[in-house]
Coordinates of C-alpha atoms in Angstrom, one line a residue:
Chain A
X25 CA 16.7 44.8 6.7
X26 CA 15.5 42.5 9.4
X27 CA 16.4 42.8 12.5
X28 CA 18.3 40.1 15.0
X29 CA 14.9 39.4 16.7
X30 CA 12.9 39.4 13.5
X31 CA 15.4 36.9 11.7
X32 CA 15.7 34.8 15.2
X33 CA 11.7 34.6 14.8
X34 CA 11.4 33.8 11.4
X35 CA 13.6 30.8 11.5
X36 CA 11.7 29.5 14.1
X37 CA 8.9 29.9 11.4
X38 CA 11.0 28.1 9.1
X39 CA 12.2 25.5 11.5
X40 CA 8.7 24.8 12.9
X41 CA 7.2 24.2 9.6
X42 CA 10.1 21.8 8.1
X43 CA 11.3 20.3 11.1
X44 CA 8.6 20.4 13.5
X45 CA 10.7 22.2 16.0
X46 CA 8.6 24.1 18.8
X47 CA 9.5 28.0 18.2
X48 CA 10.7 28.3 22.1
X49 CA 13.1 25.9 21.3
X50 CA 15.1 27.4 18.1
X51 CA 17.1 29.5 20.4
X52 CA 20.5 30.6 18.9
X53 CA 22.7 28.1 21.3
X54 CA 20.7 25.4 19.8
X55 CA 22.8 23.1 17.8
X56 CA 20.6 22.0 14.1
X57 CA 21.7 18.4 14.4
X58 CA 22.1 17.5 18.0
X59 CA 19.7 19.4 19.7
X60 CA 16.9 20.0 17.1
X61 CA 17.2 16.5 15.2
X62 CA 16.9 18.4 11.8
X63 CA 19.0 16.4 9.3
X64 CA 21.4 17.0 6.6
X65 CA 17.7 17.0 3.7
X66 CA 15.8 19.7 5.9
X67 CA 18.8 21.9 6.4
X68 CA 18.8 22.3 2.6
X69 CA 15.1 22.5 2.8
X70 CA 15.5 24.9 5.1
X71 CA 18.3 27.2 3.2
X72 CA 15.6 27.3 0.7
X73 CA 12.9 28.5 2.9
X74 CA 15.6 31.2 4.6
X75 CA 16.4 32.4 0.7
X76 CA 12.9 33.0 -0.1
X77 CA 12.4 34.5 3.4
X78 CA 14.9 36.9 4.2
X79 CA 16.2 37.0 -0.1
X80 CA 20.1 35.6 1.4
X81 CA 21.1 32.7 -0.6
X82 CA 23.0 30.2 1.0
X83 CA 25.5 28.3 -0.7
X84 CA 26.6 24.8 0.2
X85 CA 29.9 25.3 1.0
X86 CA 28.6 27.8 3.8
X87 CA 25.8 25.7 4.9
X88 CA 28.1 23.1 6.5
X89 CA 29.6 25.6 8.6
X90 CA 26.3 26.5 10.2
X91 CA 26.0 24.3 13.5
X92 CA 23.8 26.4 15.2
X93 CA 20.6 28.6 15.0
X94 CA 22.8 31.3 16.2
X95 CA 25.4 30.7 12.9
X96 CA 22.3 30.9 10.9
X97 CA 21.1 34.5 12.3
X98 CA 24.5 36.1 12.4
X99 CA 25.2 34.2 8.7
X100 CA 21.5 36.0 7.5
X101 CA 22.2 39.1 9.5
X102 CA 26.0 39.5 7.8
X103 CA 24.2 39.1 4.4
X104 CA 21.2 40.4 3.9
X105 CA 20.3 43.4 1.8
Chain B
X2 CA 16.0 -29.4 -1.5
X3 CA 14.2 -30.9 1.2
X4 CA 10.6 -29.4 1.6
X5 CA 10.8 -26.5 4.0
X6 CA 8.6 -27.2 6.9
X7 CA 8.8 -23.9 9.0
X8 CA 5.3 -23.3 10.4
X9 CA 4.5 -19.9 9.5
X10 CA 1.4 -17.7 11.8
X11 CA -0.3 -14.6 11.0
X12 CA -0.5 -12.2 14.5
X13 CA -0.7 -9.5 13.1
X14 CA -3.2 -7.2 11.0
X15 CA -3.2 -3.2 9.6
X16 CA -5.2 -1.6 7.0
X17 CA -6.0 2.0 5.6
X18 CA -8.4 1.6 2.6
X19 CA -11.3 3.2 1.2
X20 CA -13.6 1.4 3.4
X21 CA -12.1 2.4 6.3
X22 CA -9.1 4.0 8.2
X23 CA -8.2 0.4 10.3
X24 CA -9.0 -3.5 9.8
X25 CA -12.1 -3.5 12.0
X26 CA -13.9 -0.3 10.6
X27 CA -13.2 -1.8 6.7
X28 CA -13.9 -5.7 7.6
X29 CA -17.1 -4.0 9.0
X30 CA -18.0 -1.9 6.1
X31 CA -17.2 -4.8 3.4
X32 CA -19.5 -7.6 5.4
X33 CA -21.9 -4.1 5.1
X34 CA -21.9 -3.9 1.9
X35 CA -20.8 -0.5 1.7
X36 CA -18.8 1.1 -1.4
X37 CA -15.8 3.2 -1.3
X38 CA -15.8 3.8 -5.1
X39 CA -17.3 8.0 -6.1
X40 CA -16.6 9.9 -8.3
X41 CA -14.2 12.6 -9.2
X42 CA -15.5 16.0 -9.2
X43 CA -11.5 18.0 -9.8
X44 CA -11.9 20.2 -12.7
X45 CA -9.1 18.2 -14.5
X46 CA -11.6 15.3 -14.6
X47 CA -14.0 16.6 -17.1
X48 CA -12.1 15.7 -20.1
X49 CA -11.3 11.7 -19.2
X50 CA -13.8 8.9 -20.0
X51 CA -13.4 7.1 -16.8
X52 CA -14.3 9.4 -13.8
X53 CA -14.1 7.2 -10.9
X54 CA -11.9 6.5 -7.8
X55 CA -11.9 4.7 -4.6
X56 CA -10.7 7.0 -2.0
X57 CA -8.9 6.7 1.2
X58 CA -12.0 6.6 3.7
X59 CA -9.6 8.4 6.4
X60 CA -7.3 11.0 5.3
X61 CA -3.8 10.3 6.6
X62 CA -3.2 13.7 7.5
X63 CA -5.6 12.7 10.4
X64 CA -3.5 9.4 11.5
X65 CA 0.1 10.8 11.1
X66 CA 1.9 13.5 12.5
X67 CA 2.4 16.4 10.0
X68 CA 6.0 16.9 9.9
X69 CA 6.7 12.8 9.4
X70 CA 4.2 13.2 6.7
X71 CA 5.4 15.6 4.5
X72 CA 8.6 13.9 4.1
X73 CA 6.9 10.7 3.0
X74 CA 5.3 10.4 -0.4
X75 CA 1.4 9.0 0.4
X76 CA 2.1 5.7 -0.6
X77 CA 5.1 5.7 2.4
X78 CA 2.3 7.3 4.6
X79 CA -0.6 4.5 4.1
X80 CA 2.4 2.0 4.2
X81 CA 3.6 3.5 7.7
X82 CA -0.3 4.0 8.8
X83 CA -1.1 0.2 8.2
X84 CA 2.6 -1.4 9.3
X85 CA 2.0 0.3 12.5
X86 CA -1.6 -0.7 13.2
X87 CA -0.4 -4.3 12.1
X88 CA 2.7 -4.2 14.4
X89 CA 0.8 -3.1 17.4
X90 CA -1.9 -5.6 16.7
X91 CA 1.1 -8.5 16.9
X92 CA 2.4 -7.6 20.3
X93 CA 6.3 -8.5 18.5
X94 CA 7.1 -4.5 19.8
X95 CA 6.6 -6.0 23.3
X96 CA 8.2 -9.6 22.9
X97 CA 11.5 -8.5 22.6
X98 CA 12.4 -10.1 19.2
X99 CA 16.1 -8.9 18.5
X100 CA 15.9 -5.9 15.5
X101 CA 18.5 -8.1 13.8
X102 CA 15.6 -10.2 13.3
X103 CA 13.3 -8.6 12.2
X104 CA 12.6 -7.9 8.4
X105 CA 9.8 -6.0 6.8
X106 CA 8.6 -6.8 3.0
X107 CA 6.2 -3.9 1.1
X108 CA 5.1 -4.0 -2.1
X109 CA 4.0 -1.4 -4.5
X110 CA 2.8 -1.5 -8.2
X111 CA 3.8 2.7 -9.6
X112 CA 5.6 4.0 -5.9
X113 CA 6.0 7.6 -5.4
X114 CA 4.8 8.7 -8.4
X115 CA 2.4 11.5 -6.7
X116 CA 6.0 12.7 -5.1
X117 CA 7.3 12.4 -9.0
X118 CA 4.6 14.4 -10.7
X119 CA 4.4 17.0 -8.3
X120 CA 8.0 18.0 -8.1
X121 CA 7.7 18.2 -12.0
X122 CA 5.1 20.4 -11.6
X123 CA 8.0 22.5 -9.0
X124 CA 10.6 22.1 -12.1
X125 CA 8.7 23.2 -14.5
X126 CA 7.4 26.5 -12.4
X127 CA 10.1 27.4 -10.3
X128 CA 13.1 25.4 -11.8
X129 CA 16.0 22.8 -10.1
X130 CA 17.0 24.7 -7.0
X131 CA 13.4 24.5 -5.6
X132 CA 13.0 20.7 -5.9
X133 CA 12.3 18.8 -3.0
X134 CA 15.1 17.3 -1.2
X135 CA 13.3 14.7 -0.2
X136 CA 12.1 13.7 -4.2
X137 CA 14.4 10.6 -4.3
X138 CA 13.6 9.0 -1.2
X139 CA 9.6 9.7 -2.0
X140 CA 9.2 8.6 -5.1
X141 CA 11.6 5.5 -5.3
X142 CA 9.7 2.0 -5.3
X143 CA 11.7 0.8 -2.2
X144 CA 10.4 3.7 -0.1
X145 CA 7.6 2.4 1.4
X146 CA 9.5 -0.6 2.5
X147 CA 12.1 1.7 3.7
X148 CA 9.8 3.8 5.7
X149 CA 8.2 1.0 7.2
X150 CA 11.6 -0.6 8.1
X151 CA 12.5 2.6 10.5
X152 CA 9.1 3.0 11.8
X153 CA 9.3 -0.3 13.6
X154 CA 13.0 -0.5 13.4
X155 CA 13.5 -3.6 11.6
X156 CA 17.1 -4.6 10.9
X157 CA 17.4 -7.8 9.6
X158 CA 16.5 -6.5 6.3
X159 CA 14.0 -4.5 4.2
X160 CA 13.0 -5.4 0.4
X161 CA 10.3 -4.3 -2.1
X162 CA 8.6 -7.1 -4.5
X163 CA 7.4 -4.6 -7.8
X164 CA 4.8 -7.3 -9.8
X165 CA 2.3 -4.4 -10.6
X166 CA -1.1 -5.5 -9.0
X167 CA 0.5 -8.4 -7.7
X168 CA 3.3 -6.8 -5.4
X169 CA 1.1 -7.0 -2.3
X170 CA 0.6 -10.6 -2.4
X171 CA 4.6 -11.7 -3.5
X172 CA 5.7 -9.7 -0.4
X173 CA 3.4 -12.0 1.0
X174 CA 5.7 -14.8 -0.5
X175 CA 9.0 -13.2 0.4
X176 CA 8.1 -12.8 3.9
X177 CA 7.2 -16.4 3.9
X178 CA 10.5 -17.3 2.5
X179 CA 12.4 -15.3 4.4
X180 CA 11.4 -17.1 7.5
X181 CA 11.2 -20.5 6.0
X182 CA 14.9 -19.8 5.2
X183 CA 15.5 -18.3 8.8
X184 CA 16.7 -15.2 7.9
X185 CA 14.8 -13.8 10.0
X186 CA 12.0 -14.4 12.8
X187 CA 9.2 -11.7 12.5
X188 CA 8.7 -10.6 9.2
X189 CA 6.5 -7.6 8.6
X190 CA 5.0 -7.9 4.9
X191 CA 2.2 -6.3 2.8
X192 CA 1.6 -3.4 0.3
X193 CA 0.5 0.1 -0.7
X194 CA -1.0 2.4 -3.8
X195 CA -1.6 5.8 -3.5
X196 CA -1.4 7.3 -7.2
X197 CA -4.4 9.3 -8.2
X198 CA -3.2 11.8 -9.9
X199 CA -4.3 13.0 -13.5
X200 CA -1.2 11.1 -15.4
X201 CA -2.0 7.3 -14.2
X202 CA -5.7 8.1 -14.9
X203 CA -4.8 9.5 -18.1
X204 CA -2.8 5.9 -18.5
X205 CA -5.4 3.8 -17.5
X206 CA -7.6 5.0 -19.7
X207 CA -6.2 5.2 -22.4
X208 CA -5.3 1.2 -22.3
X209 CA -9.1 1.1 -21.5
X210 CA -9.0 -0.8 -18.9
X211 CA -11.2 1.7 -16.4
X212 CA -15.0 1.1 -15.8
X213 CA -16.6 4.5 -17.3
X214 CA -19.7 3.8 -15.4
X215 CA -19.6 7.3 -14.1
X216 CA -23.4 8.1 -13.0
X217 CA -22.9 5.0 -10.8
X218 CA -20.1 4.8 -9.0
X219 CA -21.0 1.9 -6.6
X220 CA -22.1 0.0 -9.0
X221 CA -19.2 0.3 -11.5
X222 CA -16.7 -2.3 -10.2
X223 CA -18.7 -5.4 -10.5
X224 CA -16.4 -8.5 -11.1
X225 CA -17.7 -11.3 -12.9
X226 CA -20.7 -9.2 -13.8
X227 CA -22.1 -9.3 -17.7
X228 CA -21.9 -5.5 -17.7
X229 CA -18.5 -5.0 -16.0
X230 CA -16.5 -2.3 -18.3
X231 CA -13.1 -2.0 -16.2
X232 CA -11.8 -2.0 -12.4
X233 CA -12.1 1.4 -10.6
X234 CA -8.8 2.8 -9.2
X235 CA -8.3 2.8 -5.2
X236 CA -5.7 3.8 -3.1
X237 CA -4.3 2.3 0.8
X238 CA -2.4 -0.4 2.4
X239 CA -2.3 -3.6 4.0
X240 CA -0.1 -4.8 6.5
X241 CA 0.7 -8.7 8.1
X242 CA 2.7 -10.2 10.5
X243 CA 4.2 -13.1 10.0
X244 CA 5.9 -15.2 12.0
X245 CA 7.9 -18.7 13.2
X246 CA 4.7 -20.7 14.7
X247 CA 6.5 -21.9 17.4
X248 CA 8.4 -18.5 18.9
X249 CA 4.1 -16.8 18.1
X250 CA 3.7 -19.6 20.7
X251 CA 6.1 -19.4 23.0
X252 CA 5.5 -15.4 23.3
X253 CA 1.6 -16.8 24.1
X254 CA 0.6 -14.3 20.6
X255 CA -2.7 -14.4 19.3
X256 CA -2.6 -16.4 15.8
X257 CA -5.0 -14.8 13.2
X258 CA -4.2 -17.9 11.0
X259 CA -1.3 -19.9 9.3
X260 CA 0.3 -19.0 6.1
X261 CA 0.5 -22.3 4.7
X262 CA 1.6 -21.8 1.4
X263 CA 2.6 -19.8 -1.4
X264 CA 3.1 -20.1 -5.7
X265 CA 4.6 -17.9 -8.2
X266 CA 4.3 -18.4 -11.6
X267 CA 5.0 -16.0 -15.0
X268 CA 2.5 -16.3 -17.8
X269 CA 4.8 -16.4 -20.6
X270 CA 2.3 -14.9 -23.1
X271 CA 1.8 -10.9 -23.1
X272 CA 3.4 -7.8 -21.2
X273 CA -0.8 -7.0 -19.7
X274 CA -3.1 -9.2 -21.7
X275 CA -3.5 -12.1 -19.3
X276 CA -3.5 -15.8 -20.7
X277 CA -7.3 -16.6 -21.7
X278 CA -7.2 -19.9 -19.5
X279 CA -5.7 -17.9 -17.1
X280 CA -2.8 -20.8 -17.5
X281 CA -0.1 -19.1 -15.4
X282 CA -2.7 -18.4 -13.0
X283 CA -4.1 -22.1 -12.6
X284 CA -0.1 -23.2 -12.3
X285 CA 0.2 -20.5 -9.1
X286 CA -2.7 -22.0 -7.7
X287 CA -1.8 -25.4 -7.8
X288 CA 2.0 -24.7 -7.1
X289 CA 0.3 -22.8 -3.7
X290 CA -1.3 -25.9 -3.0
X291 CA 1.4 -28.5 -3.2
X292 CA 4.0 -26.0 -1.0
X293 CA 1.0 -26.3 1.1
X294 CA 1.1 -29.9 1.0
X295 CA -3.2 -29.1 0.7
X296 CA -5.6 -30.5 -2.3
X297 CA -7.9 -28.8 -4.0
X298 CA -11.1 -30.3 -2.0
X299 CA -9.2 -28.9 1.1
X300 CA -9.7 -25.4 0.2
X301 CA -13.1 -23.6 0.7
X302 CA -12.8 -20.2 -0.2
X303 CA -11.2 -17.9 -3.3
X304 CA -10.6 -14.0 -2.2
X305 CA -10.4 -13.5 -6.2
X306 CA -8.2 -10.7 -7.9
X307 CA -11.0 -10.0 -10.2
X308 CA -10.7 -6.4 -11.0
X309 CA -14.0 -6.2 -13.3
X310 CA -12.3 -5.5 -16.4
X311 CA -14.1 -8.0 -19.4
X312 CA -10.9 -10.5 -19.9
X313 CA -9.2 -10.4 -16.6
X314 CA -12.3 -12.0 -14.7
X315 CA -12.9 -15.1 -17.1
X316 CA -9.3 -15.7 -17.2
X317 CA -9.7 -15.8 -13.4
X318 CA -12.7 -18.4 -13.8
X319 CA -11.0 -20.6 -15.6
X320 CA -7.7 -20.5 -13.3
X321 CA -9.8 -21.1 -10.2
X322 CA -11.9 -23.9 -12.0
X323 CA -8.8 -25.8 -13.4
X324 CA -6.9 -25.6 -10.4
X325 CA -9.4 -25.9 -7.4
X326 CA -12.8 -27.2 -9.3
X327 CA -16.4 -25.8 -9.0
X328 CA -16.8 -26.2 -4.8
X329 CA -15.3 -23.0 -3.7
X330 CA -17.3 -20.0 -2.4
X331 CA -15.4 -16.9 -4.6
X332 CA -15.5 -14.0 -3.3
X333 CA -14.6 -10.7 -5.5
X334 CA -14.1 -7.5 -2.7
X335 CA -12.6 -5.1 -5.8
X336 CA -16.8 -4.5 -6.2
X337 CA -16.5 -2.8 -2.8
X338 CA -12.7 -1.2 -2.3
X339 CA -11.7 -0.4 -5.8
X340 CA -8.4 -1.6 -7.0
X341 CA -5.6 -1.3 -4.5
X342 CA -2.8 -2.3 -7.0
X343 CA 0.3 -3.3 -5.4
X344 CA -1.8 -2.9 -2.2
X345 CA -4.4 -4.9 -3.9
X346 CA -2.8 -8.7 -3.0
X347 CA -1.8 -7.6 0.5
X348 CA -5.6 -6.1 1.2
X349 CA -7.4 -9.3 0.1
X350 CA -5.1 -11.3 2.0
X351 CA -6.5 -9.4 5.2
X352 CA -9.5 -10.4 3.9
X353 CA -9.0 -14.2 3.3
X354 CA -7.7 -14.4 7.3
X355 CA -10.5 -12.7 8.4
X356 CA -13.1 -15.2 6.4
X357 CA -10.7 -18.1 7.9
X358 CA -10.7 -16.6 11.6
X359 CA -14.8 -15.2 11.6
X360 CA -16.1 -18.1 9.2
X361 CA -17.9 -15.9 6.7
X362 CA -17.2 -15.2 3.0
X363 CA -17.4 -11.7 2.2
X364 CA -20.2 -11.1 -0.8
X365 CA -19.4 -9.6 -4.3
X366 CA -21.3 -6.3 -4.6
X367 CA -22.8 -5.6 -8.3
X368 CA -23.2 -9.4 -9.2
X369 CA -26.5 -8.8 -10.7
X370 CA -26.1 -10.9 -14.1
X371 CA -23.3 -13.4 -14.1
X372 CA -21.0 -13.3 -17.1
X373 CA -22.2 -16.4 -19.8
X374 CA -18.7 -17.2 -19.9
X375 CA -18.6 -21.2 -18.7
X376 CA -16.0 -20.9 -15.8
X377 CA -17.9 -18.0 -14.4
X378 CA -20.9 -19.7 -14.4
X379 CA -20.0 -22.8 -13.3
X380 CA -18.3 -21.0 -10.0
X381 CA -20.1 -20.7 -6.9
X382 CA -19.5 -17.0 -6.6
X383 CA -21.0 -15.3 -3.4
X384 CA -23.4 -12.4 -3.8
X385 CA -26.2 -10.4 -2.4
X386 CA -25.0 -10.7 1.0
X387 CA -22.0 -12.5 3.0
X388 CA -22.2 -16.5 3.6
X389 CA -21.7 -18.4 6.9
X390 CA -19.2 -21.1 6.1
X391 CA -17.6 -23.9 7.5
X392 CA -13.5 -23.3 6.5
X393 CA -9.9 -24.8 7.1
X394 CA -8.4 -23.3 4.3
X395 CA -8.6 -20.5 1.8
X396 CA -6.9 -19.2 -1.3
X397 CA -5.6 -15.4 -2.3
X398 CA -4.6 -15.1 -6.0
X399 CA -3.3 -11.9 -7.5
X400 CA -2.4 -11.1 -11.0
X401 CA -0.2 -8.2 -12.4
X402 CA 1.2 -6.3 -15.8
X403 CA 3.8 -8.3 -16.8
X404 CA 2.3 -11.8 -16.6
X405 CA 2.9 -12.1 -12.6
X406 CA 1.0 -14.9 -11.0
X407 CA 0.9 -15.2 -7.4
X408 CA -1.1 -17.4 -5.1
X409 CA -1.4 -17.7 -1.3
X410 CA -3.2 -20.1 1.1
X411 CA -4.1 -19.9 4.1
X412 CA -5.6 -22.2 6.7
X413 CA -7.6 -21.9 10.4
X414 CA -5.0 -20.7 13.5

């Protein structure tokens, strides 16, 4: 079990290395698409990356509903272990 | 039809290659004399007959930012690298040219196919969830094109000529049509190749058309030489900007030289072999001419396509001879840079503006003992070192698989 701070940290890992994003920036207000510029390809790059990260799959029907980097901590927090 | 008479101007000029990471360091290196051709020393290698490569001189990890890269397959990276050098080297960025009329043309003779082979690979170890979702748009032909197109943000349209080794030079074509036609006014054209990789060495190979002169690498591409055994793979891209000669000088751009014509012809005769005269060839040269409304006696120099394998270069001769006669200074700069491929047309086009603007043919490397073929010997081909010459106009040919025959010329700004 990670906790919140250790999954908000490694998706910044994950976003900085697919996206470029600067790890002070993937904060969990932060919206994927309109703050961060990361598009519809590297948010499935990404669920890949979180899968073989934190071992929580995310399915597409769940990765629309993730706007923000917050979405994406609670959604990895919810399901993990 | 009435004859098209759009004046067409070259402003601008970008090149990665494996002489040198921009126009100026490889124009530098090829008047030098200097090879970009070594040899493979991968473990993979050991088994293959032809060992040999011309490398990128300048990684493109080093000239583009690492998140844009590792959504664009190499090819889309030495595509981007060149565009942009050429595009800055135009000025258009700064002459407010509507998008809308702007279009880009970028050949390539395999595309993506390092982005292809390696997600394979990730199939075959990992399985279909852990493929790239970037595969599609970094392996298909029209990528480089397409990357280029958003990196200058070109919106009049984007295409992407596939002619094998001749892609570079017919986007060279297209561009010139497209303006000619007036669909658009700045047209950004050229090529790219980036496919070493075991599988199109493997492919190569085995149709034995690679030089397996592997304890020599700079001397193993030598066009036109008795002892050439087959071209020598390279990999980059080549970048021009074309554009309407009036609106190049009404923005007060600096004019590398005119585009003056262009020819297209098929050979008709086998899917690689070339035709012995080089018949289709000749036709392209001559049709280049005519569009040029130029004759043969007004044309002073040949940036040949001769990649050094044994049939491709005498079918050359004999193209060259037919079409333009025995005057012309050839030059062959495959014995320095390795064969570009689809980049291959758009590379030696660089090279025939550069003779045109600076007045000096570049030299064929490895021309030691001239082929006894008739053409080849009747051909004033230049060697040992570059030549001071007096030009007006000058003539790119490029040949691919598949019988494609294209033909450019060129004339003084």
């Amino acid at each position: 079990m990670s906790s919140t701070q250790e999954i908000q940290t490694g998706l910044a890992e994950i976003l900085e290395e697919v996206a470029g994003v600067t790890p002070a920036d993937a904060t969990p207000e932060k919206s994927f698409t309109d703050d961060l510029d990361v598009d519809s390809l590297s948010m499935v790059e990404i669920a890949t990356a979180v899968e073989d990260k934190f071992g929580v799959a995310i399915p597409d029907d769940e990765l629309g509903n993730i706007k923000t980097v917050g979405d994406a901590i609670s959604y990895i927090e919810k399901n993990q272990g | 039809m009435s004859t098209p008479v759009t004046d067409v101007v070259v402003t601008g000029l970008g090149a990665t290659t494996p002489l040198g990471g921009d126009v100026a360091s490889t124009w530098d290196a090829l008047l030098a004399g200097r090879s970009g051709v070594s040899r493979i020393t991968d473990d993979w290698i050991k088994d293959y007959p032809a060992q040999l490569v011309a490398r990128l001189a300048t990684d493109p990890a080093d000239q583009i930012d690492r998140v844009r890269a590792r959504r664009l397959d190499r090819s889309q990276q030495v595509a981007v690298i060149a565009a942009e050098e050429a595009w800055r080297d135009s000025g258009a960025a700064d002459a407010g040219v509507p998008a809308e009329r702007v279009a880009v043309v970028i050949g390539t003779g395999i595309g993506g196919a390092l982005t292809l082979l390696g997600q394979d690979d990730v199939l075959e170890a990992k399985g279909p969830k852990r493929v790239s979702p970037f595969t599609i748009p970094m392996l298909m032909p029209n990528g480089p094109a397409a990357a280029v197109g958003l990196a200058i943000g070109a919106k009049g349209g984007v295409h992407a000529p596939v002619s094998a080794c001749a892609s570079g030079a017919e986007a060279i074509r297209w561009g010139l049509d497209l303006l000619r036609f007036d669909r658009a006014d700045v047209v950004l054209v050229g090529g790219t190749e980036a496919c070493v990789h075991p599988l199109p060495m493997a492919g190569f190979a085995a149709m034995r058309a690679m030089s397996t002169r592997n304890d020599e690498p700079e001397r193993a591409s030598r066009p036109f030489d008795k002892a050439r055994d087959g071209f020598v793979l390279g990999e980059g891209a080549a970048c021009i900007v074309l554009e309407k000669a009036d609106a190049a000088k009404a923005r007060g751009a600096r004019v590398h030289a005119r585009l003056a014509g262009a020819g297209g012809t098929a050979d008709g005769y086998d899917l690689v072999a070339p035709h012995p005269e080089g018949e289709g060839a000749s036709r392209a040269i001559s049709a280049a001419l005519r569009d040029a409304g130029l004759s043969p006696a007004d044309i002073g120099h040949v940036n040949a396509h001769a990649t050094s394998t044994p049939v491709g270069d005498t079918a050359e001769a004999a193209a060259i001879r037919s079409s333009l006669g025995d005057h012309v200074l050839v030059s062959a700069t495959k014995s320095q840079t390795g064969h570009l491929l689809g980049a291959a047309g758009a590379l030696e086009s660089v090279f025939t503006i550069l003779a045109l603007r600076e007045q000096i043919v570049p030299a064929t490397a490895n021309l030691e003992d001239p082929d006894d073929d008739a053409s080849v010997q009747a051909l004033d081909i230049v060697r040992t070192e570059p030549r001071r010459a007096t030009l007006t106009a000058a003539v790119n040919d490029s040949f691919g698989f598949g019988g494609h025959n294209i033909a450019l010329v060129f004339t003084t700004a």
